[in-house]
Amino acid sequence: MQSSGELSGVITIGGAKNSVLKLMAATLLAPGRYRISRVPRIADVDLMSELLRTLGCQVTWDAPSTLRITVPDEINGVAPHEIVNEFRASIAVLSPLLARRGDAKVALPGGDKLGDRPIGMHTDALIQLGATIATDDPNYVTASAPSLTAADISFSHCSVGATETALMAAVAAKGTTTIKTAACEPEIEDLCLFLTAMGAEITGIGTHNLTITSPGGTAHLSAVDFEPIPDRIEAGTYMIAVGIAAGSVTLLNTRMDHMTELGNLLTSMGMSIAPTPDGIQVSRDAPLRSLGDYETSPYPGLATDYQPLLVALLASAGLQATVTENVFASRFQYVPELQKMGANLDVNDNQLRIGECAQLVGTTVTAPDIRAGAALVLVGLAASGTTIVNNAHHVARGYEDLSATLASLNANVKSDP
Ligand code: EPU
């Protein structure tokens, strides 16, 4: 891409990737026909579709963004390495398979290399609910439980994935399960609403304390139609793009209540975010002010997924700040790439100091993961000359077509086939 003028136009945000992938996994809990609308056409959805097909489901596009999933009475219990290795959300099928079949063998998940990404909290929760876990095969986790029984689960810290694993097993565990220190990201709230629509009984939705009451098994659950929440990270990406390139863009299908922290940061930097009847209008028409220090943390704190995008914004504007990353140990892998473009960055453990710098200069950089890849694309909007982002397949895992969407807003971006 080449340095672009101001952005303008209207775009519609898709359903949240990190909700949709878990809803797709949760369909395994009950046979029948599901329709999930506003599903983004991204690589991770294709991978989850392929995984569901391997498990015996039919998965088809009913309309451009509506996914129809038909779950049979009998499902297979093995999620193979070839598919699962590709993406992190695959671990979400472990509990539904266990709940439906009494056993499950799921290859250890891949996904972004954001540091050590263990699954001990997932398996500990399942053990508490009565499962036996075997990890003698280094590539697979195997779980078995003729039936699951309610338990009081208390996590040491918030984990999105482990909370989802515990939830999806608890809806089939006889009795009343409590989950303390549950993660409460909007995508987990969405999964709770999906499970509730299927027939599950869950209270405390949207809080760190969930209570799930189940008659045991999955016979009380049935297939539903569902529309997931808008993708707050996708929306935030385009808000930050406006911050980098300036201009004014209207985002349809957004939930500002899911982006309070980000909205506060961007407005404190001088951007304007105004509600419209069906979305928000995001504008930047003057130089940005510094943000000072900020840190990522589990919801309702600032999402770790915004971290590289905000660094892209600050470095593009030549503003000083210190960022503390509290969720993933290795989420600064993109720093050398930004340094190649002239950014003044210094990493010390989980802190990144952004120093003052002149305008960034376009060059060839490599995307290490989804959000950092998107951040590098956004930096290219303001850097002088041409920026080439290699390994853009990472970006396609989480964004329907980032470059085409930016181009529709007047950005000078294109992706090579
Ligand atoms: N953790 C453990 N043990 C476990 C599980 C997690 O120690 O068994 C640790 C992790 O190492 C990490 C922390 O807990 O330090 C939080 O990880 P979490 O489990 O919350 O993350 P996740 O479920 O693996 C999801 C999203 C990420 C998002 C994080 C945090 C999906 C598929 N992924 O990951 O999204 O950054 O929550 O909100 O839902 C992305 O979309 O690009 C992305 C990386």
mmCIF file of C-alpha atoms in Angstrom, residues 9-356:
data_model
loop_
_atom_site.group_PDB
_atom_site.id
_atom_site.type_symbol
_atom_site.label_atom_id
_atom_site.label_comp_id
_atom_site.label_asym_id
_atom_site.label_seq_id
_atom_site.Cartn_x
_atom_site.Cartn_y
_atom_site.Cartn_z
ATOM 1 C CA GLY A 9 -17.205 6.357 3.631
ATOM 2 C CA VAL A 10 -19.452 3.828 5.330
ATOM 3 C CA ILE A 11 -18.647 0.217 6.228
ATOM 4 C CA THR A 12 -20.555 -2.542 8.006
ATOM 5 C CA ILE A 13 -18.840 -4.516 10.738
ATOM 6 C CA GLY A 14 -19.300 -8.299 10.661
ATOM 7 C CA GLY A 15 -20.146 -10.703 13.461
ATOM 8 C CA ALA A 16 -17.407 -11.194 16.053
ATOM 9 C CA LYS A 17 -14.833 -13.785 14.941
ATOM 10 C CA ASN A 18 -14.162 -14.896 18.510
ATOM 11 C CA SER A 19 -17.859 -15.359 19.166
ATOM 12 C CA VAL A 20 -18.795 -17.044 15.874
ATOM 13 C CA LEU A 21 -16.025 -19.661 16.166
ATOM 14 C CA LYS A 22 -17.251 -20.708 19.635
ATOM 15 C CA LEU A 23 -20.919 -20.689 18.580
ATOM 16 C CA MET A 24 -19.990 -22.991 15.711
ATOM 17 C CA ALA A 25 -18.313 -25.356 18.194
ATOM 18 C CA ALA A 26 -21.286 -25.151 20.569
ATOM 19 C CA THR A 27 -23.654 -26.409 17.855
ATOM 20 C CA LEU A 28 -22.101 -29.837 18.475
ATOM 21 C CA LEU A 29 -23.996 -29.919 21.787
ATOM 22 C CA ALA A 30 -27.340 -30.752 20.139
ATOM 23 C CA PRO A 31 -28.410 -32.263 16.816
ATOM 24 C CA GLY A 32 -30.481 -30.227 14.394
ATOM 25 C CA ARG A 33 -30.269 -27.296 11.988
ATOM 26 C CA TYR A 34 -28.672 -24.031 13.085
ATOM 27 C CA ARG A 35 -28.460 -20.748 11.217
ATOM 28 C CA ILE A 36 -25.850 -18.221 12.316
ATOM 29 C CA SER A 37 -26.107 -14.843 10.594
ATOM 30 C CA ARG A 38 -23.544 -12.054 10.028
ATOM 31 C CA VAL A 39 -20.734 -14.600 9.891
ATOM 32 C CA PRO A 40 -17.493 -13.089 8.550
ATOM 33 C CA ARG A 41 -15.985 -14.829 5.483
ATOM 34 C CA ILE A 42 -12.584 -15.301 7.089
ATOM 35 C CA ALA A 43 -10.049 -18.134 7.045
ATOM 36 C CA ASP A 44 -10.698 -19.196 10.663
ATOM 37 C CA VAL A 45 -14.420 -19.670 9.916
ATOM 38 C CA ASP A 46 -13.455 -21.842 6.933
ATOM 39 C CA LEU A 47 -11.196 -23.899 9.202
ATOM 40 C CA MET A 48 -13.904 -24.329 11.845
ATOM 41 C CA SER A 49 -16.352 -25.309 9.062
ATOM 42 C CA GLU A 50 -13.883 -27.921 7.872
ATOM 43 C CA LEU A 51 -13.465 -29.207 11.424
ATOM 44 C CA LEU A 52 -17.246 -29.498 11.921
ATOM 45 C CA ARG A 53 -17.526 -31.388 8.616
ATOM 46 C CA THR A 54 -14.805 -33.792 9.784
ATOM 47 C CA LEU A 55 -16.899 -34.370 12.912
ATOM 48 C CA GLY A 56 -19.926 -35.271 10.754
ATOM 49 C CA CYS A 57 -21.795 -31.963 10.348
ATOM 50 C CA GLN A 58 -22.986 -30.299 7.166
ATOM 51 C CA VAL A 59 -21.846 -26.689 6.915
ATOM 52 C CA THR A 60 -23.017 -24.481 4.042
ATOM 53 C CA TRP A 61 -23.418 -20.788 3.290
ATOM 54 C CA ASP A 62 -27.150 -20.062 3.158
ATOM 55 C CA ALA A 63 -26.718 -16.448 2.115
ATOM 56 C CA PRO A 64 -23.525 -14.394 1.716
ATOM 57 C CA SER A 65 -23.031 -14.209 5.471
ATOM 58 C CA THR A 66 -25.394 -16.789 6.944
ATOM 59 C CA LEU A 67 -23.975 -20.138 7.893
ATOM 60 C CA ARG A 68 -26.246 -23.169 8.053
ATOM 61 C CA ILE A 69 -24.931 -25.997 10.221
ATOM 62 C CA THR A 70 -26.687 -29.345 10.415
ATOM 63 C CA VAL A 71 -25.499 -31.465 13.316
ATOM 64 C CA PRO A 72 -26.297 -35.195 13.055
ATOM 65 C CA ASP A 73 -27.456 -37.522 15.857
ATOM 66 C CA GLU A 74 -24.077 -39.250 15.853
ATOM 67 C CA ILE A 75 -20.891 -37.161 15.725
ATOM 68 C CA ASN A 76 -17.291 -38.264 15.383
ATOM 69 C CA GLY A 77 -15.036 -37.747 18.378
ATOM 70 C CA VAL A 78 -11.647 -36.958 16.853
ATOM 71 C CA ALA A 79 -10.551 -33.447 15.883
ATOM 72 C CA PRO A 80 -7.484 -34.236 13.785
ATOM 73 C CA HIS A 81 -4.118 -32.546 13.953
ATOM 74 C CA GLU A 82 -4.107 -31.487 10.259
ATOM 75 C CA ILE A 83 -7.018 -29.091 10.833
ATOM 76 C CA VAL A 84 -6.723 -28.197 14.502
ATOM 77 C CA ASN A 85 -3.059 -27.316 14.265
ATOM 78 C CA GLU A 86 -4.040 -24.329 12.151
ATOM 79 C CA PHE A 87 -6.027 -22.330 14.681
ATOM 80 C CA ARG A 88 -6.540 -21.718 18.387
ATOM 81 C CA ALA A 89 -10.353 -21.789 18.555
ATOM 82 C CA SER A 90 -10.338 -25.510 17.761
ATOM 83 C CA ILE A 91 -10.011 -26.318 21.482
ATOM 84 C CA ALA A 92 -13.635 -25.106 21.744
ATOM 85 C CA VAL A 93 -14.887 -28.436 20.338
ATOM 86 C CA LEU A 94 -13.428 -30.412 23.278
ATOM 87 C CA SER A 95 -16.295 -29.872 25.730
ATOM 88 C CA PRO A 96 -19.175 -30.251 23.243
ATOM 89 C CA LEU A 97 -17.695 -33.541 21.964
ATOM 90 C CA LEU A 98 -17.172 -34.791 25.509
ATOM 91 C CA ALA A 99 -20.687 -33.759 26.547
ATOM 92 C CA ARG A 100 -22.345 -35.380 23.537
ATOM 93 C CA ARG A 101 -20.248 -38.543 23.207
ATOM 94 C CA GLY A 102 -18.648 -39.191 26.584
ATOM 95 C CA ASP A 103 -15.226 -38.998 24.959
ATOM 96 C CA ALA A 104 -13.216 -36.651 22.762
ATOM 97 C CA LYS A 105 -9.763 -36.607 21.219
ATOM 98 C CA VAL A 106 -8.699 -33.144 20.103
ATOM 99 C CA ALA A 107 -5.323 -32.246 18.655
ATOM 100 C CA LEU A 108 -3.505 -29.570 20.607
ATOM 101 C CA PRO A 109 -4.384 -26.204 19.116
ATOM 102 C CA GLY A 110 -2.284 -23.916 16.982
ATOM 103 C CA GLY A 111 -3.075 -20.265 16.303
ATOM 104 C CA ASP A 112 -1.125 -17.078 16.771
ATOM 105 C CA LYS A 113 2.236 -17.415 18.469
ATOM 106 C CA LEU A 114 1.543 -14.916 21.220
ATOM 107 C CA GLY A 115 3.702 -16.696 23.771
ATOM 108 C CA ASP A 116 3.137 -19.906 25.630
ATOM 109 C CA ARG A 117 -0.535 -20.794 25.130
ATOM 110 C CA PRO A 118 -1.225 -23.640 27.562
ATOM 111 C CA ILE A 119 -4.560 -25.448 28.019
ATOM 112 C CA GLY A 120 -4.134 -26.542 31.655
ATOM 113 C CA MET A 121 -6.994 -24.340 32.842
ATOM 114 C CA HIS A 122 -9.287 -25.996 30.272
ATOM 115 C CA THR A 123 -8.381 -29.532 31.302
ATOM 116 C CA ASP A 124 -8.428 -28.748 35.065
ATOM 117 C CA ALA A 125 -12.000 -27.461 34.713
ATOM 118 C CA LEU A 126 -13.039 -30.633 32.876
ATOM 119 C CA ILE A 127 -11.391 -32.810 35.544
ATOM 120 C CA GLN A 128 -13.403 -30.971 38.207
ATOM 121 C CA LEU A 129 -16.548 -31.706 36.222
ATOM 122 C CA GLY A 130 -15.714 -35.429 36.318
ATOM 123 C CA ALA A 131 -13.664 -35.998 33.167
ATOM 124 C CA THR A 132 -10.519 -38.066 32.900
ATOM 125 C CA ILE A 133 -7.824 -36.431 30.795
ATOM 126 C CA ALA A 134 -4.985 -38.226 29.039
ATOM 127 C CA THR A 135 -2.080 -36.402 27.443
ATOM 128 C CA ASP A 136 0.165 -39.397 26.706
ATOM 129 C CA ASP A 137 0.015 -38.511 22.999
ATOM 130 C CA PRO A 138 1.977 -35.221 22.822
ATOM 131 C CA ASN A 139 -0.154 -33.987 19.901
ATOM 132 C CA TYR A 140 -3.575 -34.684 21.388
ATOM 133 C CA VAL A 141 -5.649 -34.152 24.510
ATOM 134 C CA THR A 142 -8.050 -37.014 25.190
ATOM 135 C CA ALA A 143 -11.006 -36.579 27.541
ATOM 136 C CA SER A 144 -13.541 -39.123 28.701
ATOM 137 C CA ALA A 145 -16.501 -39.045 31.073
ATOM 138 C CA PRO A 146 -19.543 -41.324 30.881
ATOM 139 C CA SER A 147 -21.373 -38.404 32.524
ATOM 140 C CA LEU A 148 -20.384 -34.988 33.840
ATOM 141 C CA THR A 149 -21.197 -33.735 37.339
ATOM 142 C CA ALA A 150 -21.533 -30.137 38.555
ATOM 143 C CA ALA A 151 -18.609 -28.565 40.424
ATOM 144 C CA ASP A 152 -17.424 -25.266 41.881
ATOM 145 C CA ILE A 153 -14.684 -24.054 39.546
ATOM 146 C CA SER A 154 -12.473 -21.154 40.520
ATOM 147 C CA PHE A 155 -9.926 -19.970 37.961
ATOM 148 C CA SER A 156 -6.640 -18.408 39.076
ATOM 149 C CA HIS A 157 -7.057 -15.681 36.427
ATOM 150 C CA CYS A 158 -9.416 -14.826 33.583
ATOM 151 C CA SER A 159 -9.083 -16.997 30.488
ATOM 152 C CA VAL A 160 -11.503 -16.574 27.613
ATOM 153 C CA GLY A 161 -10.961 -20.068 26.230
ATOM 154 C CA ALA A 162 -10.992 -21.884 29.595
ATOM 155 C CA THR A 163 -14.194 -20.106 30.628
ATOM 156 C CA GLU A 164 -15.804 -21.245 27.375
ATOM 157 C CA THR A 165 -14.608 -24.830 27.880
ATOM 158 C CA ALA A 166 -15.977 -24.867 31.433
ATOM 159 C CA LEU A 167 -19.297 -23.346 30.311
ATOM 160 C CA MET A 168 -19.901 -25.776 27.476
ATOM 161 C CA ALA A 169 -19.164 -28.754 29.734
ATOM 162 C CA ALA A 170 -21.187 -27.331 32.624
ATOM 163 C CA VAL A 171 -24.389 -27.145 30.564
ATOM 164 C CA ALA A 172 -24.198 -30.952 30.427
ATOM 165 C CA ALA A 173 -23.017 -31.514 34.031
ATOM 166 C CA LYS A 174 -25.812 -32.648 36.349
ATOM 167 C CA GLY A 175 -26.474 -30.149 39.138
ATOM 168 C CA THR A 176 -25.372 -26.558 39.672
ATOM 169 C CA THR A 177 -21.893 -25.504 38.552
ATOM 170 C CA THR A 178 -20.329 -22.227 39.565
ATOM 171 C CA ILE A 179 -17.436 -20.625 37.677
ATOM 172 C CA LYS A 180 -15.545 -17.981 39.651
ATOM 173 C CA THR A 181 -13.043 -15.580 38.050
ATOM 174 C CA ALA A 182 -14.761 -16.338 34.758
ATOM 175 C CA ALA A 183 -13.657 -14.152 31.864
ATOM 176 C CA CYS A 184 -16.506 -11.802 30.941
ATOM 177 C CA GLU A 185 -15.596 -10.675 27.423
ATOM 178 C CA PRO A 186 -18.652 -9.798 25.283
ATOM 179 C CA GLU A 187 -17.958 -12.935 23.204
ATOM 180 C CA ILE A 188 -18.475 -15.072 26.337
ATOM 181 C CA GLU A 189 -21.718 -13.256 27.059
ATOM 182 C CA ASP A 190 -22.713 -14.070 23.472
ATOM 183 C CA LEU A 191 -21.903 -17.764 23.981
ATOM 184 C CA CYS A 192 -24.006 -17.721 27.179
ATOM 185 C CA LEU A 193 -26.932 -16.209 25.250
ATOM 186 C CA PHE A 194 -26.518 -18.844 22.526
ATOM 187 C CA LEU A 195 -26.480 -21.677 25.083
ATOM 188 C CA THR A 196 -29.461 -20.151 26.886
ATOM 189 C CA ALA A 197 -31.370 -19.983 23.589
ATOM 190 C CA MET A 198 -30.529 -23.690 23.136
ATOM 191 C CA GLY A 199 -32.144 -24.422 26.510
ATOM 192 C CA ALA A 200 -29.329 -24.032 29.047
ATOM 193 C CA GLU A 201 -29.896 -22.317 32.402
ATOM 194 C CA ILE A 202 -27.146 -19.765 33.098
ATOM 195 C CA THR A 203 -27.110 -16.815 35.494
ATOM 196 C CA GLY A 204 -24.469 -14.163 36.099
ATOM 197 C CA ILE A 205 -24.087 -13.654 32.341
ATOM 198 C CA GLY A 206 -21.655 -10.808 31.631
ATOM 199 C CA THR A 207 -20.001 -11.071 35.075
ATOM 200 C CA HIS A 208 -16.970 -12.873 36.538
ATOM 201 C CA ASN A 209 -19.277 -15.350 38.357
ATOM 202 C CA LEU A 210 -21.344 -17.737 36.266
ATOM 203 C CA THR A 211 -23.844 -20.280 37.596
ATOM 204 C CA ILE A 212 -25.039 -23.071 35.339
ATOM 205 C CA THR A 213 -27.810 -25.489 36.332
ATOM 206 C CA SER A 214 -28.241 -28.626 34.273
ATOM 207 C CA PRO A 215 -30.394 -31.785 34.420
ATOM 208 C CA GLY A 216 -27.290 -33.562 33.082
ATOM 209 C CA GLY A 217 -26.522 -34.621 29.531
ATOM 210 C CA THR A 218 -27.513 -32.692 26.432
ATOM 211 C CA ALA A 219 -31.096 -33.873 25.770
ATOM 212 C CA HIS A 220 -32.499 -30.548 27.074
ATOM 213 C CA LEU A 221 -30.615 -28.600 24.389
ATOM 214 C CA SER A 222 -31.814 -27.966 20.835
ATOM 215 C CA ALA A 223 -30.735 -26.199 17.646
ATOM 216 C CA VAL A 224 -31.372 -22.442 17.239
ATOM 217 C CA ASP A 225 -30.955 -19.498 14.874
ATOM 218 C CA PHE A 226 -28.654 -16.776 16.192
ATOM 219 C CA GLU A 227 -27.066 -13.455 15.287
ATOM 220 C CA PRO A 228 -23.719 -12.852 17.024
ATOM 221 C CA ILE A 229 -22.515 -9.527 18.376
ATOM 222 C CA PRO A 230 -20.525 -7.211 16.081
ATOM 223 C CA ASP A 231 -16.763 -7.703 16.050
ATOM 224 C CA ARG A 232 -15.371 -5.101 18.466
ATOM 225 C CA ILE A 233 -11.794 -5.748 17.345
ATOM 226 C CA GLU A 234 -12.660 -5.301 13.659
ATOM 227 C CA ALA A 235 -14.544 -2.091 14.524
ATOM 228 C CA GLY A 236 -11.601 -0.880 16.617
ATOM 229 C CA THR A 237 -9.237 -1.586 13.739
ATOM 230 C CA TYR A 238 -11.159 0.758 11.428
ATOM 231 C CA MET A 239 -11.485 3.383 14.182
ATOM 232 C CA ILE A 240 -7.712 3.321 14.571
ATOM 233 C CA ALA A 241 -7.301 3.427 10.769
ATOM 234 C CA VAL A 242 -9.176 6.751 10.843
ATOM 235 C CA GLY A 243 -6.834 7.910 13.607
ATOM 236 C CA ILE A 244 -3.816 7.053 11.457
ATOM 237 C CA ALA A 245 -4.990 8.370 8.080
ATOM 238 C CA ALA A 246 -7.430 11.074 9.332
ATOM 239 C CA GLY A 247 -10.886 11.606 7.795
ATOM 240 C CA SER A 248 -14.367 10.511 8.818
ATOM 241 C CA VAL A 249 -15.909 7.029 8.536
ATOM 242 C CA THR A 250 -19.290 5.673 9.583
ATOM 243 C CA LEU A 251 -19.289 2.164 11.038
ATOM 244 C CA LEU A 252 -22.596 0.284 10.898
ATOM 245 C CA ASN A 253 -23.355 -2.686 13.186
ATOM 246 C CA THR A 254 -21.153 -1.669 16.123
ATOM 247 C CA ARG A 255 -21.565 -1.817 19.899
ATOM 248 C CA MET A 256 -19.755 1.116 21.545
ATOM 249 C CA ASP A 257 -20.688 -0.388 24.930
ATOM 250 C CA HIS A 258 -18.242 -3.222 24.072
ATOM 251 C CA MET A 259 -15.481 -0.709 23.275
ATOM 252 C CA THR A 260 -15.654 1.723 26.172
ATOM 253 C CA GLU A 261 -11.943 1.651 27.023
ATOM 254 C CA LEU A 262 -10.841 2.040 23.408
ATOM 255 C CA GLY A 263 -13.378 4.821 22.809
ATOM 256 C CA ASN A 264 -12.104 6.696 25.886
ATOM 257 C CA LEU A 265 -8.482 6.408 24.724
ATOM 258 C CA LEU A 266 -9.201 7.574 21.195
ATOM 259 C CA THR A 267 -11.318 10.532 22.319
ATOM 260 C CA SER A 268 -8.680 11.533 24.866
ATOM 261 C CA MET A 269 -6.226 11.631 21.941
ATOM 262 C CA GLY A 270 -8.500 14.078 20.121
ATOM 263 C CA MET A 271 -10.624 11.834 17.903
ATOM 264 C CA SER A 272 -14.383 12.213 17.714
ATOM 265 C CA ILE A 273 -16.744 9.240 18.071
ATOM 266 C CA ALA A 274 -20.391 10.175 17.624
ATOM 267 C CA PRO A 275 -23.388 7.832 17.665
ATOM 268 C CA THR A 276 -25.552 7.735 14.524
ATOM 269 C CA PRO A 277 -29.016 6.098 14.272
ATOM 270 C CA ASP A 278 -27.478 2.815 13.084
ATOM 271 C CA GLY A 279 -23.824 2.975 14.105
ATOM 272 C CA ILE A 280 -21.053 5.412 14.933
ATOM 273 C CA GLN A 281 -19.190 8.113 13.070
ATOM 274 C CA VAL A 282 -15.468 8.206 13.779
ATOM 275 C CA SER A 283 -13.458 11.273 12.767
ATOM 276 C CA ARG A 284 -10.034 12.774 13.106
ATOM 277 C CA ASP A 285 -9.431 16.225 11.697
ATOM 278 C CA ALA A 286 -6.489 17.518 13.764
ATOM 279 C CA PRO A 287 -3.144 16.189 15.042
ATOM 280 C CA LEU A 288 -3.486 13.668 17.854
ATOM 281 C CA ARG A 289 -2.463 14.251 21.456
ATOM 282 C CA SER A 290 -0.353 11.745 23.395
ATOM 283 C CA LEU A 291 -2.027 9.031 25.361
ATOM 284 C CA GLY A 292 0.490 8.714 28.182
ATOM 285 C CA ASP A 293 0.768 5.232 29.640
ATOM 286 C CA TYR A 294 -1.786 2.491 29.180
ATOM 287 C CA GLU A 295 -2.099 -1.245 29.714
ATOM 288 C CA THR A 296 -4.042 -4.191 28.395
ATOM 289 C CA SER A 297 -6.111 -6.412 30.659
ATOM 290 C CA PRO A 298 -9.071 -8.788 30.509
ATOM 291 C CA TYR A 299 -12.477 -7.239 29.798
ATOM 292 C CA PRO A 300 -13.709 -4.686 30.730
ATOM 293 C CA GLY A 301 -10.098 -3.457 30.479
ATOM 294 C CA LEU A 302 -8.411 -2.573 27.204
ATOM 295 C CA ALA A 303 -8.336 -5.688 24.983
ATOM 296 C CA THR A 304 -4.892 -7.102 24.225
ATOM 297 C CA ASP A 305 -5.992 -7.372 20.578
ATOM 298 C CA TYR A 306 -6.011 -3.556 20.334
ATOM 299 C CA GLN A 307 -2.436 -3.304 21.612
ATOM 300 C CA PRO A 308 -0.477 -3.541 18.315
ATOM 301 C CA LEU A 309 -3.086 -1.379 16.584
ATOM 302 C CA LEU A 310 -2.744 1.392 19.174
ATOM 303 C CA VAL A 311 1.046 1.182 18.964
ATOM 304 C CA ALA A 312 0.683 1.611 15.186
ATOM 305 C CA LEU A 313 -1.403 4.734 15.809
ATOM 306 C CA LEU A 314 1.006 6.256 18.330
ATOM 307 C CA ALA A 315 4.131 5.477 16.288
ATOM 308 C CA SER A 316 2.527 6.870 13.120
ATOM 309 C CA ALA A 317 1.731 10.079 14.974
ATOM 310 C CA GLY A 318 5.243 10.191 16.494
ATOM 311 C CA LEU A 319 3.777 10.298 20.016
ATOM 312 C CA GLN A 320 5.394 9.013 23.193
ATOM 313 C CA ALA A 321 3.711 6.407 25.391
ATOM 314 C CA THR A 322 4.421 3.317 27.451
ATOM 315 C CA VAL A 323 2.307 0.223 26.869
ATOM 316 C CA THR A 324 2.126 -2.624 29.372
ATOM 317 C CA GLU A 325 0.923 -5.947 27.952
ATOM 318 C CA ASN A 326 -0.731 -7.952 30.736
ATOM 319 C CA VAL A 327 -2.415 -10.776 28.801
ATOM 320 C CA PHE A 328 0.016 -12.451 26.371
ATOM 321 C CA ALA A 329 3.736 -12.717 27.077
ATOM 322 C CA SER A 330 4.926 -12.439 23.474
ATOM 323 C CA ARG A 331 2.714 -9.863 21.922
ATOM 324 C CA PHE A 332 5.517 -7.551 20.806
ATOM 325 C CA GLN A 333 6.821 -9.728 17.957
ATOM 326 C CA TYR A 334 5.899 -7.067 15.422
ATOM 327 C CA VAL A 335 8.215 -4.483 17.033
ATOM 328 C CA PRO A 336 11.236 -5.207 14.775
ATOM 329 C CA GLU A 337 8.965 -4.755 11.753
ATOM 330 C CA LEU A 338 7.820 -1.312 12.926
ATOM 331 C CA GLN A 339 11.421 -0.411 13.752
ATOM 332 C CA LYS A 340 12.325 -1.125 10.106
ATOM 333 C CA MET A 341 9.864 1.631 9.222
ATOM 334 C CA GLY A 342 11.571 4.072 11.585
ATOM 335 C CA ALA A 343 9.467 3.665 14.738
ATOM 336 C CA ASN A 344 11.263 4.472 17.995
ATOM 337 C CA LEU A 345 10.355 1.440 20.114
ATOM 338 C CA ASP A 346 12.012 -0.204 23.083
ATOM 339 C CA VAL A 347 10.745 -3.441 24.673
ATOM 340 C CA ASN A 348 11.537 -4.333 28.248
ATOM 341 C CA ASP A 349 9.804 -7.508 29.434
ATOM 342 C CA ASN A 350 6.060 -6.824 29.078
ATOM 343 C CA GLN A 351 6.492 -3.079 28.559
ATOM 344 C CA LEU A 352 6.943 -1.237 25.302
ATOM 345 C CA ARG A 353 8.160 2.340 25.280
ATOM 346 C CA ILE A 354 7.220 4.353 22.226
ATOM 347 C CA GLY A 355 9.521 7.345 21.732
ATOM 348 C CA GLU A 356 9.101 10.390 19.557
#
